Amino acid sequence: MNLTEGPFPDRADGAVESGPVARQATASAGHGPPGGDGDRRGAGNAPRATDESGSAAALPADHTQAILETTKEVGAVLKASGLPFALVGGVAAYAHGIPVPLQHDTDFAVRREDAELVTRSLREHGVQIVDPPEDWLVKARAGGEEIDLIFALAGRPVTTELLARAQTLPVDSVHMPVLAPSDLMICRLLALSEHHCDFGPLLPVARGLRERVDWARVREETDGAPMATAFLYLLGLLDVLPHDGAATT
């Protein structure tokens, strides 16, 4: 789910924390971020690099392996903290077996009440924390990649129940909780708006997850959201799901 809209500035004091997770951060300073996939919140800007002339140059569209490395290292830190969390966004779709290219950031859902402990744990492992103006997430950087720690998905608070439904899946080589398919689809659909309504990235996710999603629940929880309704109608026309929205068997 695309939850960010571009890179954020470094800390005001200019300090860059060091540690295992951030071993590439210094060498990649100034390297901007994705939103995760296609992952919401408005279209994310592609990460930027600097060419020999010092001008900003777009990074390759597929930034998959670099994002996976950061995801694994941050996921390992969060697992060690003992606090509940779940991988969300485009990397979550990737973990569920959907071959989506990763272009932006990596997203983790955490409860708001755990934010201070989570950020403290990440800082201790060399992750740079950046406080954005938004009140529904904390941003971080490690290995030259952007990280979003999200308290609300598409306007809905991250709850203990949501995280309890997460499935433990391997992300490259590290197992971690990943948002369940139905929850992932609901969040992605509710993130659509008149300003961000690109069905293209969602189609392969819906096709790949069709037999693992409770479509009746998705329709119920997105009722009243016009973009979600339109997408579900399109899925019916494409025979991705039954026209009545019932769960695929």
Coordinates of N, CA and C in Angstrom, one line a residue:
M1 N 0.9 -1.2 0.0 CA 0.0 0.0 0.0 C 0.9 1.2 0.0
N2 N 0.6 2.1 -0.9 CA 1.4 3.3 -1.0 C 1.1 4.3 0.1
L3 N 1.9 4.3 1.2 CA 1.6 5.1 2.3 C 2.5 6.3 2.4
T4 N 3.4 6.6 1.6 CA 4.2 7.8 1.7 C 4.2 8.5 0.4
E5 N 4.6 9.7 0.4 CA 4.6 10.6 -0.8 C 6.0 11.2 -1.1
G6 N 7.0 10.5 -0.7 CA 8.4 11.0 -1.1 C 9.3 11.0 0.1
P7 N 10.5 11.3 0.0 CA 11.5 11.2 1.0 C 11.3 12.3 2.0
F8 N 11.8 12.1 3.3 CA 11.7 13.1 4.3 C 13.1 13.5 4.7
P9 N 13.3 14.7 5.2 CA 14.6 15.2 5.6 C 15.3 14.4 6.7
D10 N 16.6 14.5 6.7 CA 17.3 13.9 7.8 C 17.0 14.6 9.1
R11 N 17.5 14.0 10.2 CA 17.2 14.6 11.5 C 17.8 16.0 11.6
A12 N 17.1 16.8 12.4 CA 17.5 18.2 12.5 C 18.9 18.4 13.0
D13 N 19.4 17.5 13.9 CA 20.7 17.7 14.4 C 21.8 17.1 13.5
G14 N 21.4 16.6 12.3 CA 22.3 16.1 11.3 C 22.9 14.8 11.7
A15 N 22.6 14.2 12.9 CA 23.2 12.9 13.3 C 22.7 11.8 12.5
V16 N 23.6 10.9 12.1 CA 23.2 9.7 11.5 C 23.6 8.5 12.3
E17 N 22.6 7.7 12.8 CA 22.9 6.6 13.8 C 23.6 5.5 13.0
S18 N 24.4 4.7 13.7 CA 25.1 3.7 13.0 C 24.7 2.3 13.7
G19 N 25.0 1.3 13.0 CA 24.7 -0.1 13.5 C 24.6 -1.0 12.4
P20 N 24.4 -2.3 12.7 CA 24.3 -3.3 11.7 C 23.3 -3.1 10.6
V21 N 22.1 -2.6 11.1 CA 21.0 -2.4 10.1 C 21.4 -1.2 9.2
A22 N 22.1 -0.3 9.7 CA 22.4 0.9 8.9 C 23.8 0.9 8.3
R23 N 24.4 -0.2 8.1 CA 25.7 -0.3 7.7 C 25.9 0.4 6.3
Q24 N 24.8 0.5 5.5 CA 25.0 1.1 4.2 C 24.5 2.6 4.2
A25 N 23.9 3.0 5.4 CA 23.2 4.3 5.4 C 24.1 5.4 5.1
T26 N 25.4 5.4 5.7 CA 26.3 6.5 5.4 C 26.7 6.6 4.0
A27 N 27.0 5.5 3.4 CA 27.4 5.5 2.0 C 26.2 5.9 1.1
S28 N 25.0 5.7 1.6 CA 23.8 6.0 0.7 C 23.2 7.3 1.2
A29 N 23.8 8.2 2.0 CA 23.2 9.4 2.5 C 22.7 10.2 1.3
G30 N 21.5 10.7 1.5 CA 20.8 11.5 0.5 C 20.0 10.6 -0.4
H31 N 20.0 9.4 -0.3 CA 19.3 8.4 -1.1 C 17.9 8.4 -0.6
G32 N 17.0 8.9 -1.5 CA 15.6 9.0 -1.1 C 14.9 7.6 -1.2
P33 N 13.5 7.6 -0.9 CA 12.9 6.3 -1.0 C 12.6 5.9 -2.3
P34 N 9.4 3.7 -1.3 CA 8.2 3.7 -1.9 C 7.1 3.6 -1.0
G35 N 6.3 3.7 -1.3 CA 5.1 3.7 -0.6 C 4.7 2.3 -0.6
G36 N 5.2 1.8 -0.8 CA 4.8 0.5 -0.6 C 3.9 0.1 -1.5
D37 N 4.1 -0.2 -2.1 CA 3.3 -0.8 -3.0 C 2.2 -0.1 -3.5
G38 N 2.5 0.0 -4.3 CA 1.3 0.5 -4.8 C 0.6 1.1 -3.7
D39 N 1.6 0.5 -1.4 CA 1.2 0.0 -0.9 C 0.1 1.0 -0.7
R40 N -0.9 3.2 -1.0 CA -2.1 3.9 -0.3 C -2.2 5.3 -0.6
R41 N -2.2 5.5 0.2 CA -2.0 6.7 0.7 C -1.6 7.6 -0.4
G42 N -1.8 7.7 -1.5 CA -1.3 8.6 -2.5 C -0.1 8.0 -3.1
A43 N 0.2 8.4 -4.3 CA 1.3 7.8 -5.1 C 2.6 8.2 -4.5
G44 N 3.5 7.2 -4.2 CA 4.8 7.5 -3.7 C 5.8 7.9 -4.8
N45 N 6.7 8.8 -4.5 CA 7.7 9.2 -5.5 C 8.8 8.1 -5.6
A46 N 9.3 7.9 -6.8 CA 10.4 6.9 -6.9 C 11.6 7.4 -6.2
P47 N 12.4 6.4 -5.6 CA 13.6 6.8 -5.0 C 14.5 7.6 -5.9
R48 N 15.4 8.4 -5.4 CA 16.3 9.2 -6.2 C 17.7 9.0 -5.8
A49 N 18.6 9.0 -6.8 CA 20.0 8.9 -6.6 C 20.7 10.1 -7.2
T50 N 22.0 10.3 -7.1 CA 22.7 11.4 -7.6 C 23.7 10.9 -8.7
D51 N 23.6 11.6 -9.9 CA 24.6 11.1 -10.9 C 25.9 11.9 -10.7
E52 N 26.8 11.7 -11.7 CA 28.1 12.3 -11.5 C 28.1 13.8 -11.5
S53 N 27.1 14.4 -12.2 CA 27.0 15.8 -12.2 C 26.4 16.4 -11.0
G54 N 25.9 15.5 -10.1 CA 25.3 16.0 -8.8 C 23.8 16.2 -9.0
S55 N 23.2 15.9 -10.2 CA 21.8 16.0 -10.4 C 21.1 14.8 -10.0
A56 N 19.8 15.0 -9.5 CA 19.0 13.9 -9.1 C 18.7 13.0 -10.3
A57 N 18.8 11.7 -10.1 CA 18.5 10.7 -11.2 C 17.6 9.6 -10.6
A58 N 16.6 9.2 -11.3 CA 15.7 8.2 -10.8 C 16.4 6.8 -10.7
L59 N 16.2 6.1 -9.6 CA 16.7 4.8 -9.5 C 16.0 3.8 -10.4
P60 N 16.5 2.6 -10.6 CA 15.8 1.6 -11.4 C 14.4 1.4 -10.8
A61 N 13.4 1.1 -11.7 CA 12.1 0.9 -11.3 C 11.9 -0.2 -10.3
D62 N 12.7 -1.3 -10.5 CA 12.6 -2.5 -9.6 C 13.8 -2.4 -8.6
H63 N 13.4 -2.1 -7.4 CA 14.3 -1.9 -6.3 C 14.2 -3.0 -5.3
T64 N 13.7 -4.2 -5.8 CA 13.2 -5.3 -5.0 C 14.3 -5.8 -4.0
Q65 N 15.5 -6.1 -4.4 CA 16.4 -6.8 -3.5 C 16.9 -5.9 -2.4
A66 N 17.1 -4.6 -2.7 CA 17.5 -3.7 -1.6 C 16.4 -3.5 -0.6
I67 N 15.2 -3.4 -1.0 CA 14.1 -3.3 -0.1 C 13.9 -4.6 0.8
L68 N 14.1 -5.7 0.1 CA 14.0 -7.0 0.9 C 15.0 -7.1 1.9
E69 N 16.2 -6.7 1.6 CA 17.3 -6.7 2.7 C 17.0 -5.9 3.9
T70 N 16.5 -4.7 3.6 CA 16.1 -3.8 4.7 C 14.9 -4.4 5.5
T71 N 13.9 -4.9 4.8 CA 12.8 -5.6 5.4 C 13.2 -6.7 6.3
K72 N 14.1 -7.5 5.9 CA 14.6 -8.6 6.7 C 15.3 -8.2 8.0
E73 N 16.1 -7.2 7.8 CA 16.8 -6.7 9.0 C 15.9 -6.0 10.0
V74 N 15.0 -5.2 9.5 CA 14.1 -4.5 10.4 C 13.1 -5.5 11.0
G75 N 12.7 -6.5 10.2 CA 11.8 -7.5 10.8 C 12.4 -8.3 11.9
A76 N 13.7 -8.6 11.7 CA 14.4 -9.3 12.8 C 14.5 -8.5 14.1
V77 N 14.7 -7.2 13.9 CA 14.7 -6.4 15.1 C 13.3 -6.3 15.8
L78 N 12.3 -6.2 15.0 CA 10.9 -6.1 15.6 C 10.6 -7.5 16.2
K79 N 11.0 -8.6 15.6 CA 10.7 -9.9 16.2 C 11.4 -10.0 17.6
A80 N 12.6 -9.5 17.6 CA 13.4 -9.6 18.9 C 12.8 -8.7 20.0
S81 N 12.1 -7.7 19.6 CA 11.4 -6.8 20.6 C 10.3 -7.4 21.3
G82 N 9.7 -8.5 20.7 CA 8.6 -9.2 21.3 C 7.2 -8.4 21.2
L83 N 7.2 -7.3 20.5 CA 6.0 -6.5 20.3 C 5.3 -7.0 19.0
P84 N 3.9 -7.0 19.0 CA 3.2 -7.4 17.8 C 3.4 -6.4 16.7
F85 N 3.5 -7.0 15.5 CA 3.7 -6.2 14.3 C 3.3 -7.1 13.1
A86 N 3.1 -6.4 11.9 CA 2.9 -7.2 10.7 C 3.4 -6.4 9.5
L87 N 4.0 -7.1 8.6 CA 4.4 -6.5 7.3 C 3.2 -6.2 6.5
V88 N 3.2 -5.0 5.9 CA 2.0 -4.6 5.1 C 2.6 -4.1 3.7
G89 N 1.6 -3.6 2.9 CA 2.0 -2.9 1.7 C 2.5 -3.9 0.6
G90 N 3.3 -3.4 -0.3 CA 3.8 -4.1 -1.4 C 4.7 -5.3 -1.0
V91 N 5.5 -5.1 0.0 CA 6.3 -6.2 0.4 C 5.5 -7.4 1.0
A92 N 4.4 -7.0 1.6 CA 3.5 -8.1 2.1 C 2.9 -8.9 1.0
A93 N 2.5 -8.2 -0.1 CA 2.0 -8.9 -1.3 C 3.1 -9.8 -1.9
Y94 N 4.3 -9.3 -1.9 CA 5.5 -10.1 -2.3 C 5.6 -11.4 -1.5
A95 N 5.5 -11.2 -0.2 CA 5.7 -12.3 0.8 C 4.6 -13.4 0.5
H96 N 3.4 -12.9 0.1 CA 2.3 -13.9 -0.2 C 2.5 -14.5 -1.6
G97 N 3.6 -14.2 -2.2 CA 3.9 -14.9 -3.5 C 3.5 -14.1 -4.7
I98 N 3.1 -12.9 -4.6 CA 2.7 -12.1 -5.8 C 4.0 -11.4 -6.3
P99 N 4.4 -11.6 -7.6 CA 5.6 -11.1 -8.1 C 5.5 -9.6 -8.5
V100 N 5.3 -8.8 -7.5 CA 5.2 -7.4 -7.7 C 6.6 -6.7 -7.6
P101 N 7.0 -5.8 -8.5 CA 8.3 -5.1 -8.3 C 8.2 -4.1 -7.1
L102 N 9.2 -4.1 -6.3 CA 9.2 -3.2 -5.2 C 10.0 -1.9 -5.6
Q103 N 9.4 -0.7 -5.4 CA 10.0 0.5 -5.9 C 10.2 1.5 -4.8
H104 N 9.5 1.4 -3.7 CA 9.5 2.5 -2.8 C 10.0 2.1 -1.4
D105 N 9.2 2.1 -0.4 CA 9.6 1.8 1.0 C 9.1 0.4 1.4
T106 N 9.4 0.0 2.7 CA 8.9 -1.2 3.3 C 8.0 -0.7 4.4
D107 N 6.9 -1.3 4.6 CA 5.9 -0.9 5.6 C 5.6 -1.9 6.6
F108 N 5.6 -1.5 7.9 CA 5.2 -2.4 9.0 C 4.1 -1.7 9.8
A109 N 3.1 -2.5 10.1 CA 2.0 -2.1 11.0 C 2.3 -2.4 12.4
V110 N 2.2 -1.4 13.3 CA 2.4 -1.5 14.7 C 1.3 -0.8 15.4
R111 N 1.0 -1.2 16.7 CA 0.0 -0.4 17.5 C 0.6 0.9 17.9
R112 N -0.2 1.9 18.0 CA 0.2 3.2 18.4 C 0.9 3.2 19.7
E113 N 0.3 2.4 20.7 CA 0.8 2.4 22.0 C 2.2 1.7 22.1
D114 N 2.6 1.0 21.1 CA 3.9 0.4 21.0 C 5.0 1.3 20.3
A115 N 4.6 2.4 19.8 CA 5.5 3.2 18.9 C 6.8 3.5 19.6
E116 N 6.7 4.0 20.8 CA 7.9 4.5 21.5 C 8.9 3.3 21.7
L117 N 8.4 2.1 22.1 CA 9.3 1.0 22.3 C 9.8 0.5 21.0
V118 N 9.0 0.5 20.0 CA 9.5 0.0 18.7 C 10.6 0.9 18.2
T119 N 10.4 2.3 18.2 CA 11.4 3.2 17.7 C 12.7 3.1 18.5
R120 N 12.5 2.9 19.8 CA 13.7 2.8 20.7 C 14.5 1.6 20.3
S121 N 13.8 0.5 20.1 CA 14.5 -0.8 19.7 C 15.3 -0.6 18.4
L122 N 14.6 0.1 17.4 CA 15.2 0.3 16.1 C 16.4 1.2 16.2
R123 N 16.3 2.3 17.0 CA 17.5 3.2 17.2 C 18.7 2.4 17.8
E124 N 18.4 1.5 18.7 CA 19.5 0.8 19.3 C 20.2 -0.1 18.4
H125 N 19.5 -0.4 17.2 CA 20.1 -1.3 16.2 C 20.6 -0.4 15.0
G126 N 20.7 0.9 15.2 CA 21.3 1.7 14.2 C 20.4 2.2 13.1
V127 N 19.1 2.1 13.3 CA 18.1 2.6 12.4 C 17.8 4.1 12.7
Q128 N 17.9 4.9 11.7 CA 17.6 6.4 11.8 C 16.1 6.6 11.8
I129 N 15.6 7.3 12.8 CA 14.2 7.6 13.0 C 14.0 9.0 12.6
V130 N 12.9 9.2 11.7 CA 12.5 10.5 11.3 C 11.1 10.8 11.6
D131 N 10.8 11.9 12.3 CA 9.4 12.2 12.7 C 8.8 13.0 11.6
P132 N 7.8 12.4 10.9 CA 7.1 13.2 9.8 C 6.0 14.0 10.4
P133 N 5.4 14.9 9.6 CA 4.3 15.7 10.1 C 3.0 14.9 10.3
E134 N 2.9 13.7 9.6 CA 1.7 12.9 9.7 C 1.6 12.3 11.1
D135 N 0.4 12.1 11.7 CA 0.3 11.6 13.0 C -0.1 10.1 13.0
W136 N 0.0 9.4 11.8 CA -0.4 8.0 11.8 C 0.8 7.1 11.4
L137 N 2.0 7.6 11.4 CA 3.1 6.8 11.2 C 4.4 7.5 11.7
V138 N 5.5 6.7 11.8 CA 6.8 7.1 12.0 C 7.6 6.6 10.8
K139 N 8.5 7.5 10.3 CA 9.4 7.1 9.2 C 10.8 6.8 9.7
A140 N 11.5 5.9 9.0 CA 12.8 5.5 9.4 C 13.6 5.3 8.2
R141 N 15.0 5.2 8.3 CA 15.9 4.9 7.2 C 16.9 3.9 7.7
A142 N 17.2 2.9 6.8 CA 18.3 2.0 7.1 C 18.7 1.4 5.7
G143 N 20.0 1.3 5.6 CA 20.6 0.7 4.4 C 20.2 1.5 3.1
G144 N 20.0 2.8 3.3 CA 19.6 3.6 2.1 C 18.1 3.5 1.8
E145 N 17.3 2.7 2.5 CA 15.9 2.5 2.2 C 15.0 3.2 3.2
E146 N 13.8 3.5 2.8 CA 12.8 4.1 3.6 C 12.0 3.1 4.3
I147 N 11.6 3.3 5.5 CA 10.8 2.4 6.3 C 9.6 3.2 6.9
D148 N 8.4 2.6 6.8 CA 7.2 3.2 7.5 C 6.8 2.3 8.6
L149 N 6.6 2.9 9.8 CA 6.0 2.2 10.9 C 4.6 2.8 11.1
I150 N 3.6 2.1 10.7 CA 2.2 2.6 10.5 C 1.3 2.3 11.7
F151 N 0.6 3.3 12.2 CA -0.4 3.1 13.3 C -1.8 3.0 12.7
A152 N -2.0 3.4 11.5 CA -3.4 3.4 11.0 C -3.3 3.1 9.5
L153 N -4.1 2.1 9.0 CA -4.1 1.7 7.6 C -5.4 2.2 7.0
A154 N -5.2 3.0 6.0 CA -6.4 3.6 5.3 C -7.4 4.2 6.3
G155 N -6.8 4.9 7.3 CA -7.7 5.6 8.3 C -8.1 4.7 9.4
R156 N -7.8 3.4 9.4 CA -8.3 2.5 10.5 C -7.1 2.2 11.4
P157 N -7.3 2.3 12.7 CA -6.2 2.1 13.7 C -5.7 0.6 13.5
V158 N -4.4 0.4 13.7 CA -3.9 -0.9 13.8 C -4.2 -1.5 15.1
T159 N -4.9 -2.6 15.2 CA -5.4 -3.2 16.4 C -4.7 -4.5 16.7
T160 N -4.8 -5.0 18.0 CA -4.3 -6.3 18.3 C -4.9 -7.4 17.5
E161 N -6.2 -7.2 17.2 CA -6.9 -8.3 16.5 C -6.4 -8.4 15.0
L162 N -6.2 -7.2 14.4 CA -5.6 -7.2 13.1 C -4.3 -7.9 13.0
L163 N -3.4 -7.6 14.0 CA -2.1 -8.2 14.0 C -2.1 -9.7 14.3
A164 N -3.1 -10.1 15.1 CA -3.3 -11.5 15.5 C -3.7 -12.3 14.3
R165 N -4.3 -11.7 13.3 CA -4.7 -12.5 12.1 C -3.5 -12.6 11.1
A166 N -2.4 -11.9 11.3 CA -1.3 -12.0 10.4 C -0.8 -13.4 10.3
Q167 N -0.2 -13.7 9.2 CA 0.4 -15.1 8.9 C 1.9 -15.0 8.9
T168 N 2.5 -15.9 9.5 CA 4.0 -16.0 9.5 C 4.5 -16.6 8.2
L169 N 5.2 -15.8 7.4 CA 5.7 -16.2 6.1 C 7.1 -15.8 6.0
P170 N 7.8 -16.5 5.1 CA 9.2 -16.1 4.8 C 9.3 -14.9 3.9
V171 N 10.1 -14.0 4.3 CA 10.4 -12.8 3.4 C 11.9 -13.0 3.0
D172 N 12.1 -13.5 1.8 CA 13.4 -13.9 1.4 C 13.8 -15.1 2.3
S173 N 14.6 -14.8 3.4 CA 15.0 -15.9 4.2 C 14.6 -15.7 5.7
V174 N 13.9 -14.6 6.0 CA 13.5 -14.4 7.4 C 12.0 -14.5 7.5
H175 N 11.5 -15.3 8.5 CA 10.1 -15.5 8.7 C 9.6 -14.3 9.6
M176 N 8.5 -13.8 9.3 CA 7.9 -12.7 10.1 C 6.4 -12.6 9.8
P177 N 5.6 -12.0 10.7 CA 4.2 -11.8 10.5 C 3.9 -10.9 9.3
V178 N 3.0 -11.4 8.5 CA 2.5 -10.7 7.3 C 1.0 -10.5 7.3
L179 N 0.5 -9.3 7.0 CA -0.9 -9.1 7.0 C -1.6 -10.1 6.2
A180 N -2.7 -10.6 6.8 CA -3.5 -11.7 6.1 C -4.1 -11.2 4.8
P181 N -4.3 -12.1 3.8 CA -4.8 -11.7 2.5 C -6.0 -10.8 2.5
S182 N -7.1 -11.2 3.3 CA -8.3 -10.4 3.3 C -8.0 -9.0 3.8
D183 N -7.3 -8.9 4.9 CA -7.0 -7.6 5.5 C -6.1 -6.8 4.5
L184 N -5.2 -7.4 3.8 CA -4.4 -6.7 2.9 C -5.2 -6.1 1.8
M185 N -6.2 -6.9 1.2 CA -7.0 -6.4 0.2 C -7.9 -5.3 0.6
I186 N -8.5 -5.4 1.8 CA -9.4 -4.4 2.4 C -8.6 -3.1 2.5
C187 N -7.4 -3.1 3.1 CA -6.6 -1.9 3.3 C -6.2 -1.3 1.9
R188 N -5.9 -2.1 1.0 CA -5.5 -1.6 -0.3 C -6.7 -0.9 -1.0
L189 N -7.9 -1.5 -0.9 CA -9.0 -0.9 -1.6 C -9.5 0.4 -0.9
L190 N -9.5 0.4 0.5 CA -9.9 1.6 1.2 C -8.9 2.7 1.0
A191 N -7.7 2.4 0.5 CA -6.7 3.5 0.3 C -6.9 4.2 -1.0
L192 N -7.7 3.6 -1.9 CA -8.0 4.2 -3.2 C -8.8 5.5 -3.0
S193 N -8.6 6.5 -3.8 CA -9.3 7.7 -3.7 C -9.4 8.4 -5.1
E194 N -10.0 9.5 -5.2 CA -10.1 10.2 -6.5 C -8.7 10.7 -6.9
H195 N -7.8 10.9 -6.0 CA -6.4 11.3 -6.3 C -5.5 10.2 -6.5
H196 N -5.9 9.0 -6.1 CA -5.0 7.8 -6.2 C -5.9 6.6 -6.5
C197 N -6.1 6.4 -7.8 CA -7.1 5.3 -8.2 C -6.5 4.5 -9.4
D198 N -5.3 3.9 -9.1 CA -4.7 3.1 -10.1 C -4.9 1.7 -9.9
F199 N -5.8 1.1 -10.7 CA -6.2 -0.3 -10.5 C -5.1 -1.3 -11.0
G200 N -4.2 -0.8 -11.8 CA -3.2 -1.6 -12.4 C -2.4 -2.5 -11.4
P201 N -1.7 -1.8 -10.4 CA -1.0 -2.6 -9.5 C -1.8 -3.6 -8.6
L202 N -3.1 -3.3 -8.5 CA -4.0 -4.1 -7.6 C -4.4 -5.4 -8.3
L203 N -4.5 -5.3 -9.7 CA -5.1 -6.5 -10.4 C -4.2 -7.8 -10.2
P204 N -2.9 -7.7 -10.3 CA -2.1 -9.0 -10.1 C -2.2 -9.4 -8.6
V205 N -2.4 -8.5 -7.7 CA -2.5 -8.9 -6.3 C -3.8 -9.6 -6.1
A206 N -4.9 -9.0 -6.6 CA -6.2 -9.7 -6.5 C -6.3 -11.1 -7.2
R207 N -5.7 -11.1 -8.4 CA -5.6 -12.4 -9.1 C -4.8 -13.5 -8.3
G208 N -3.7 -13.1 -7.8 CA -2.8 -14.0 -7.0 C -3.4 -14.4 -5.7
L209 N -4.2 -13.6 -5.1 CA -4.7 -13.9 -3.8 C -6.2 -14.4 -3.8
R210 N -6.8 -14.5 -5.0 CA -8.2 -14.7 -5.2 C -8.7 -15.9 -4.3
E211 N -8.0 -17.0 -4.2 CA -8.5 -18.1 -3.5 C -8.2 -18.1 -2.0
R212 N -7.5 -17.0 -1.6 CA -7.1 -16.9 -0.1 C -7.9 -15.7 0.5
V213 N -8.7 -15.0 -0.3 CA -9.4 -13.8 0.2 C -10.8 -14.1 0.5
D214 N -11.4 -13.6 1.6 CA -12.8 -13.7 1.9 C -13.4 -12.5 1.2
W215 N -13.9 -12.7 -0.1 CA -14.4 -11.6 -0.8 C -15.7 -11.0 -0.3
A216 N -16.5 -11.9 0.3 CA -17.7 -11.4 0.9 C -17.4 -10.4 2.1
R217 N -16.4 -10.7 2.9 CA -16.0 -9.8 3.9 C -15.4 -8.5 3.3
V218 N -14.6 -8.7 2.3 CA -14.0 -7.5 1.6 C -15.1 -6.6 1.1
R219 N -16.1 -7.1 0.5 CA -17.2 -6.3 0.0 C -17.9 -5.6 1.2
E220 N -18.2 -6.3 2.2 CA -18.9 -5.8 3.4 C -18.1 -4.6 4.0
E221 N -16.8 -4.8 4.2 CA -16.0 -3.8 4.9 C -15.6 -2.6 4.0
T222 N -15.7 -2.8 2.7 CA -15.5 -1.6 1.8 C -16.8 -1.0 1.3
D223 N -17.9 -1.4 1.8 CA -19.2 -0.9 1.4 C -19.2 0.6 1.6
G224 N -19.6 1.3 0.6 CA -19.7 2.8 0.6 C -18.5 3.5 0.1
A225 N -17.4 2.7 -0.2 CA -16.2 3.3 -0.8 C -16.3 3.1 -2.3
P226 N -16.6 4.2 -3.0 CA -16.9 4.1 -4.5 C -15.7 3.4 -5.3
M227 N -14.5 3.8 -5.0 CA -13.4 3.2 -5.8 C -13.3 1.7 -5.5
A228 N -13.5 1.3 -4.3 CA -13.4 -0.1 -3.9 C -14.5 -0.9 -4.6
T229 N -15.7 -0.3 -4.6 CA -16.9 -0.9 -5.3 C -16.6 -1.1 -6.8
A230 N -16.0 0.0 -7.4 CA -15.7 -0.1 -8.8 C -14.7 -1.2 -9.1
F231 N -13.7 -1.3 -8.2 CA -12.7 -2.4 -8.5 C -13.3 -3.8 -8.3
L232 N -14.1 -4.0 -7.3 CA -14.7 -5.3 -7.1 C -15.6 -5.6 -8.3
Y233 N -16.3 -4.6 -8.8 CA -17.2 -4.8 -10.0 C -16.3 -5.3 -11.2
L234 N -15.2 -4.6 -11.3 CA -14.2 -5.0 -12.4 C -13.7 -6.4 -12.2
L235 N -13.4 -6.8 -11.0 CA -13.0 -8.2 -10.8 C -14.1 -9.2 -11.2
G236 N -15.3 -8.8 -11.0 CA -16.4 -9.7 -11.4 C -16.5 -9.8 -12.9
L237 N -16.3 -8.7 -13.6 CA -16.3 -8.7 -15.1 C -15.2 -9.6 -15.6
L238 N -14.0 -9.5 -14.9 CA -12.9 -10.3 -15.3 C -12.9 -11.7 -14.8
D239 N -14.0 -12.1 -14.2 CA -14.1 -13.5 -13.6 C -13.0 -13.8 -12.6
V240 N -12.5 -12.8 -11.9 CA -11.6 -13.0 -10.8 C -12.3 -13.5 -9.6
L241 N -13.6 -13.0 -9.4 CA -14.4 -13.4 -8.3 C -15.8 -13.5 -8.8
P242 N -16.7 -14.2 -8.1 CA -18.1 -14.2 -8.6 C -18.7 -12.9 -8.6
H243 N -19.7 -12.6 -9.4 CA -20.4 -11.3 -9.6 C -21.0 -10.9 -8.3
D244 N -21.4 -11.9 -7.4 CA -22.1 -11.5 -6.2 C -21.1 -11.2 -5.1
G245 N -19.8 -11.4 -5.4 CA -18.8 -11.0 -4.4 C -18.5 -12.1 -3.3
A246 N -19.1 -13.3 -3.5 CA -18.9 -14.4 -2.6 C -17.5 -14.8 -2.6
A247 N -17.0 -15.4 -1.5 CA -15.7 -15.9 -1.4 C -15.4 -16.9 -2.4
T248 N -14.2 -16.9 -3.0 CA -13.8 -17.9 -4.0 C -13.5 -19.2 -3.3
T249 N -13.9 -20.3 -3.8 CA -13.6 -21.6 -3.2 C -12.6 -22.4 -4.1

